[in-house]
Each structure stands twice: as C-alpha cells, then as structure tokens.
Coordinates of C-alpha atoms in Angstrom, one line a residue:
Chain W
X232 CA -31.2 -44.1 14.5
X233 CA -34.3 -44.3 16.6
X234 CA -37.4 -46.1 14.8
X235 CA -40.4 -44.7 15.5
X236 CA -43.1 -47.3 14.6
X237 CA -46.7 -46.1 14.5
X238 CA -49.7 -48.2 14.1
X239 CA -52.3 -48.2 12.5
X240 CA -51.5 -47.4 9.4
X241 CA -54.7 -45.9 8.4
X242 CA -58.0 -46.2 10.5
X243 CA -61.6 -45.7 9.6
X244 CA -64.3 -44.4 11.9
X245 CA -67.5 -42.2 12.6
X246 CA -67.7 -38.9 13.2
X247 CA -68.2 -38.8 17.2
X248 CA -66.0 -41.8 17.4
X249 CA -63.0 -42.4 20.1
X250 CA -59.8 -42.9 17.6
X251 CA -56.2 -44.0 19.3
X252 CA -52.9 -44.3 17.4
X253 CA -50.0 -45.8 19.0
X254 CA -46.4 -44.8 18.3
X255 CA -42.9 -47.4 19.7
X256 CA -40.0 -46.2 19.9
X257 CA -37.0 -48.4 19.4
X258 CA -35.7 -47.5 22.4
X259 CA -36.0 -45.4 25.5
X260 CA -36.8 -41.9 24.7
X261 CA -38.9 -40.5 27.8
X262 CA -41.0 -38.0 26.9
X263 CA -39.6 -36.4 23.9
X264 CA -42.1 -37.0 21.5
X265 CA -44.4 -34.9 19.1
X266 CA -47.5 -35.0 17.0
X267 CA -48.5 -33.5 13.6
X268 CA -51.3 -33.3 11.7
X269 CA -51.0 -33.2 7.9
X270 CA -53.7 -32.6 5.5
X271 CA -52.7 -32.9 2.2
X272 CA -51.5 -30.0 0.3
X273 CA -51.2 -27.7 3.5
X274 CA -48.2 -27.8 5.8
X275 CA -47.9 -29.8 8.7
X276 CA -49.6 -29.0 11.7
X277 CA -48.0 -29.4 15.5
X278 CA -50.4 -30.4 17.9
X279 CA -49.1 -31.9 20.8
X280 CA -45.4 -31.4 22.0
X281 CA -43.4 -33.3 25.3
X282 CA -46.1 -36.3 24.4
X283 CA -48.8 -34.5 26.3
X284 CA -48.9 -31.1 26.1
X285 CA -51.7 -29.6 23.6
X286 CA -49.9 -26.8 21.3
X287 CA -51.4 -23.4 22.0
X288 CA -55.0 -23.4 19.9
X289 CA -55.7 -27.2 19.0
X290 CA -58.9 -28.0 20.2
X291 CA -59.0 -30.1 23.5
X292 CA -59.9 -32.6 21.5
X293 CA -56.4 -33.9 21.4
X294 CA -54.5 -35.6 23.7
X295 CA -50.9 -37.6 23.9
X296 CA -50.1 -39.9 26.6
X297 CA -47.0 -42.2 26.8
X298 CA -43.5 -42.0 28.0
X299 CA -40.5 -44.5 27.5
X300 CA -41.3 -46.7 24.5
X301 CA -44.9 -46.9 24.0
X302 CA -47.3 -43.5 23.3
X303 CA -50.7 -42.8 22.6
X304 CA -52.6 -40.0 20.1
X305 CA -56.0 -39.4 21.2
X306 CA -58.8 -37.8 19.1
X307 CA -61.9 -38.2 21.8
X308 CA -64.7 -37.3 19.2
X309 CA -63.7 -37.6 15.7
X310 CA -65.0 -34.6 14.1
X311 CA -65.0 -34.0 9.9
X312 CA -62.0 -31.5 10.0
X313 CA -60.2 -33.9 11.4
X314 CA -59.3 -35.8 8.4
X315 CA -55.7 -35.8 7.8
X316 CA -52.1 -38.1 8.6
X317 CA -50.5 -37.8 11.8
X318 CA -46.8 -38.7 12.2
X319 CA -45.3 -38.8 15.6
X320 CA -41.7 -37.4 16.2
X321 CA -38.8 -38.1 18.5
X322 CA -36.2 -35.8 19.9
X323 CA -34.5 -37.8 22.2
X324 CA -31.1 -38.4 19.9
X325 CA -29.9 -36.7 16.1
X326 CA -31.0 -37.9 13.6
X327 CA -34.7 -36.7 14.2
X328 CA -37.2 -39.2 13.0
X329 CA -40.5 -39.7 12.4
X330 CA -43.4 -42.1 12.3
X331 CA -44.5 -43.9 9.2
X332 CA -48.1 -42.0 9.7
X333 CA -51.7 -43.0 10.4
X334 CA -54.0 -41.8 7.8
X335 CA -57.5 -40.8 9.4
X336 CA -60.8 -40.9 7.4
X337 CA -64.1 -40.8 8.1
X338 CA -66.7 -44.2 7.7
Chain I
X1194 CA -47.4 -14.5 11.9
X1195 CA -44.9 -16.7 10.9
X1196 CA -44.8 -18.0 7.4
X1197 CA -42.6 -20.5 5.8
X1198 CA -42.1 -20.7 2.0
X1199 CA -40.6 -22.8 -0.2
X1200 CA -39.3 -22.4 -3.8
X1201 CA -36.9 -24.3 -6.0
X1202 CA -36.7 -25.9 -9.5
X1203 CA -39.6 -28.9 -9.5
X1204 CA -37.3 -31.1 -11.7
X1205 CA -33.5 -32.3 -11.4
X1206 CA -31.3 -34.1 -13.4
X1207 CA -30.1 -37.0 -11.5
X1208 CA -26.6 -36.7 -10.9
X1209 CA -27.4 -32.8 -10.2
X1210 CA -27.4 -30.5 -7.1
X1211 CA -30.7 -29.6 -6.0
X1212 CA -31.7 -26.3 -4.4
X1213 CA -34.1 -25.0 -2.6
X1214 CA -34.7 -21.6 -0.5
X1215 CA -36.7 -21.2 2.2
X1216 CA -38.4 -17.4 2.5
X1217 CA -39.2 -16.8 6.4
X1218 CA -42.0 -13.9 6.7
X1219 CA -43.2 -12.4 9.4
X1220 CA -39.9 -13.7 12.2
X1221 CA -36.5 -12.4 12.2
X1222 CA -34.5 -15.2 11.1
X1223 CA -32.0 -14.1 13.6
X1224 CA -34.1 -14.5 16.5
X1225 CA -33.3 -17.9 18.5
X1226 CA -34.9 -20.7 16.7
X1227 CA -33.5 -23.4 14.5
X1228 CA -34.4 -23.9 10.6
X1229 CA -34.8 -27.3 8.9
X1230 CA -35.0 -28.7 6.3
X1231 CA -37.5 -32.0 6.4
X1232 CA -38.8 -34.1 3.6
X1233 CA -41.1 -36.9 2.1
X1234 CA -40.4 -39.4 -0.6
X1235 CA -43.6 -40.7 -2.6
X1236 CA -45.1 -43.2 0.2
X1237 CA -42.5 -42.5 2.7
X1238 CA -42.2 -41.8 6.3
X1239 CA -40.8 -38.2 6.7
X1240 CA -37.0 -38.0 6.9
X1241 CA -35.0 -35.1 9.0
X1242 CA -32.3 -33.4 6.6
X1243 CA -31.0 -31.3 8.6
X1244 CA -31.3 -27.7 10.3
X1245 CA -29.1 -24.6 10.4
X1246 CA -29.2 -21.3 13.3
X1247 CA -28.6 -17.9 12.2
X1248 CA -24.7 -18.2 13.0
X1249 CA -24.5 -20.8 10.6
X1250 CA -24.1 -23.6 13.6
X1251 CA -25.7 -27.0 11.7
X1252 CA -26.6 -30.4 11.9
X1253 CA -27.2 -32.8 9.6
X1254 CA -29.3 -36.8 9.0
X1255 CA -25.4 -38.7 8.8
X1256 CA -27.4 -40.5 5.8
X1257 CA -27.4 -37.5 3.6
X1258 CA -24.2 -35.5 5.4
X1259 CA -21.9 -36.0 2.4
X1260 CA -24.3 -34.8 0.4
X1261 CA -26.3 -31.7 1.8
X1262 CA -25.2 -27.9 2.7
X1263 CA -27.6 -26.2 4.6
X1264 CA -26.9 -22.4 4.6
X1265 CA -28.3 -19.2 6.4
X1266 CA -28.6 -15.6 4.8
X1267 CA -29.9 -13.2 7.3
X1268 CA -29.6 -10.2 5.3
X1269 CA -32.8 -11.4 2.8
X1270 CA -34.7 -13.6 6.0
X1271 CA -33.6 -16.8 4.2
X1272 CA -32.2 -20.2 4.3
X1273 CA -30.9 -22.9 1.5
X1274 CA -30.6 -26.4 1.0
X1275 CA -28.6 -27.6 -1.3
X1276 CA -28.8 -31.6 -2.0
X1277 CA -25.6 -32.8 -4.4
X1278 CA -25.1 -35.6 -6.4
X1279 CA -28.9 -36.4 -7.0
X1280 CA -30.9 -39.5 -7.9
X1281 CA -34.1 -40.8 -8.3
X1282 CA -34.3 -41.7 -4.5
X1283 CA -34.2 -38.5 -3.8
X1284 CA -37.6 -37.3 -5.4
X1285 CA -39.9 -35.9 -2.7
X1286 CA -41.9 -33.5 -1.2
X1287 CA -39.4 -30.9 0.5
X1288 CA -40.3 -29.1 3.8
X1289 CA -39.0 -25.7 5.2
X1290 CA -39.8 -25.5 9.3
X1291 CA -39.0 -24.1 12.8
X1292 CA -38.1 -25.7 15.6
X1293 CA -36.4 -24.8 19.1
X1294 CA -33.0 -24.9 19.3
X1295 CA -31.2 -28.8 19.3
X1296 CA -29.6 -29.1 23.1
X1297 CA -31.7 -26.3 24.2
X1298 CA -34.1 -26.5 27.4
X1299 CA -37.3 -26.7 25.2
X1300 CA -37.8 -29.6 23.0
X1301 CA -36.7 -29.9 19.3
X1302 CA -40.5 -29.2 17.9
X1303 CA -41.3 -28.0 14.7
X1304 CA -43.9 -25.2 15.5
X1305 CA -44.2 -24.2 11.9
X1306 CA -43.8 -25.2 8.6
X1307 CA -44.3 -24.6 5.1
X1308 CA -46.3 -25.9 2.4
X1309 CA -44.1 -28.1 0.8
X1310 CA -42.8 -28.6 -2.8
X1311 CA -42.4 -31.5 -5.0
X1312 CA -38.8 -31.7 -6.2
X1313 CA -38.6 -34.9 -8.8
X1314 CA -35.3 -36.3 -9.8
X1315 CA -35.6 -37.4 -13.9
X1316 CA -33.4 -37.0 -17.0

C-alpha cells in the first residue's frame, strides 16, 4: 500500500494567517492526489482534485501544489469557516489511502 | 443535488456481520460513477473499503477482502456493505461516497459523500 504521510498533525493560527500542510507519499505517485475538508459531524468536503485543481465552488482560497512524492495544501488567508481536518488522498494504485489528517484551528 | 445517506444498526456484536445501506438521492445510481464505501476508526486515518459500479464490477482494501461484500440495487437507488466476522477493531465511523470510475480517464475522487455513521462493535 501507498503511505500517505501528512504533517502537521494539527496547526494553530490567526485568522488572516498563511497555513501549509504537507502530504509524502511513499512512493512515486505524480499527480494523483486529492484534498478534503472535514468538519466534524458533516461529510467530507473535496476541494482540490489532480493536486492542483480547485473543485468547482471552493473559494480561491485553496490551493494544492506538489507532484511525485512531496505536496503542498495551501489556505492563503485563514478565515473562521475554515476550521476543520484535511486528509490528503492518493489514487495512483488500489488500495486507496489516505492521510492521517491535519486538524486546523484558529489562535 | 446529489445526496448520500447512510443507515445501519449503530451497535454489533463482535463476531457479527455488519450492514449498512447507502440511499443515493437526487443521481441515478446507474449513471457512470463508482460507489464506496470509506471509513474511520476512533483516532484513525481514513481507510478505503471498497467501491462497487451499477453492474456489480467491485474492488476491494485486500485487508478487509475476506471479509466485505459490497453490493448494488439499482431498482431502490442503493448500495450495501456488508462487513462479516466483526470485532472491536472494526468500530468506526462509516462513509457512503462517489467517486469516478477506478482505470477511468478522470481521477478516482470522491466528489460527494455522506454524513457518516458510527457503527460500534460491543457484546
């Protein structure tokens, strides 16, 4: 199986702030990789697809960089709403995994 | 719009088969996507089951293969997991979702889901 290795695990910042998570793959997976939001309670939320590609209706916001091994989440101004866990998720091989998450609150 | 629900008993013997339908509203089951099953044990990363297309094609996680059926019934817009052989590991959050077809040209997303329910495994 691939691992998918996020980090951090949680993070803390202001509203207005720059926040980066990072998500490793185990191996070589080029761009198959996706994002999701999760708030709790509510079902998860797709936001970027192909590693950069904004899902139709997420605020700009968001952004995914990355390719090969190493990827980058990108919220450019933390805003309140944007409290939640996001998981990454590979595609390049079966079994389909996911991150270990990166809960996001607010300082 | 598409809407994903989940329903199911929330408690399981261990050593039982737990199962869980997934109502699809508002999409024809029938039309082109994939339907999983995903979960989430208590402090756990989220773990692919498995996923089924409306001519009953599926894959499954090779950890839980021996023990999972995922089925398709197009007539009532639904689809089933059933999980056999149950034990306290296998006390989670359970996820419904739709994603693009495995092998396809689009990436295997998972453009909607539903809310989730807590299945716990306890005598």
């Amino acid at each position: 199986d691939i691992q998918m290795t996020q980090s951090p695990s949680s993070l803390s910042a202001s509203v207005g702030d720059r926040v980066s998570i990072t998500c490793q793959a185990s191996q070589d997976i080029s761009n198959f990789l996706n994002w999701y939001q999760h708030k709790p309670g509510k079902a998860p939320k797709l936001l970027i697809y192909d590693a950069s590609n904004l899902e139709t209706g997420v605020p700009s916001r968001f952004s995914g960089s990355g390719s090969g091994t190493d990827f980058t989440f990108t919220i450019s101004s933390l805003q309140p709403e944007d409290i939640a866990t996001y998981y990454c998720q590979q595609y390049d091989n079966l079994p389909l995994t996911f991150g270990g998450g990166t809960k996001v609150e607010i300082k | 719009q598409v809407q994903l629900q989940e329903s199911g008993p929330g408690l399981v013997k261990p050593s039982e088969t737990l199962s869980l339908t997934c109502d699809v509203s508002g999409y024809s089951i029938t039309s082109g996507y994939y339907w999983g099953w995903i979960r989430q044990p208590p402090g756990k990363e989220l773990q692919w089951i498995g996923s089924v297309y409306h001519s009953g094609s599926t894959y499954y996680n090779p950890s839980l293969k021996s023990r999972v059926t995922i089925s398709v019934d197009t007539s009532k817009n639904q689809f089933s997991l059933k999980l056999s052989s149950v034990t306290a590991a296998d006390t989670a959050v359970y996820y419904c979702a739709r994603h693009f077809p495995i092998g396809g040209p689009t990436g295997v997303r998972f453009d909607t889901w539903g809310q989730g329910t807590l299945v716990t495994v306890s005598s």
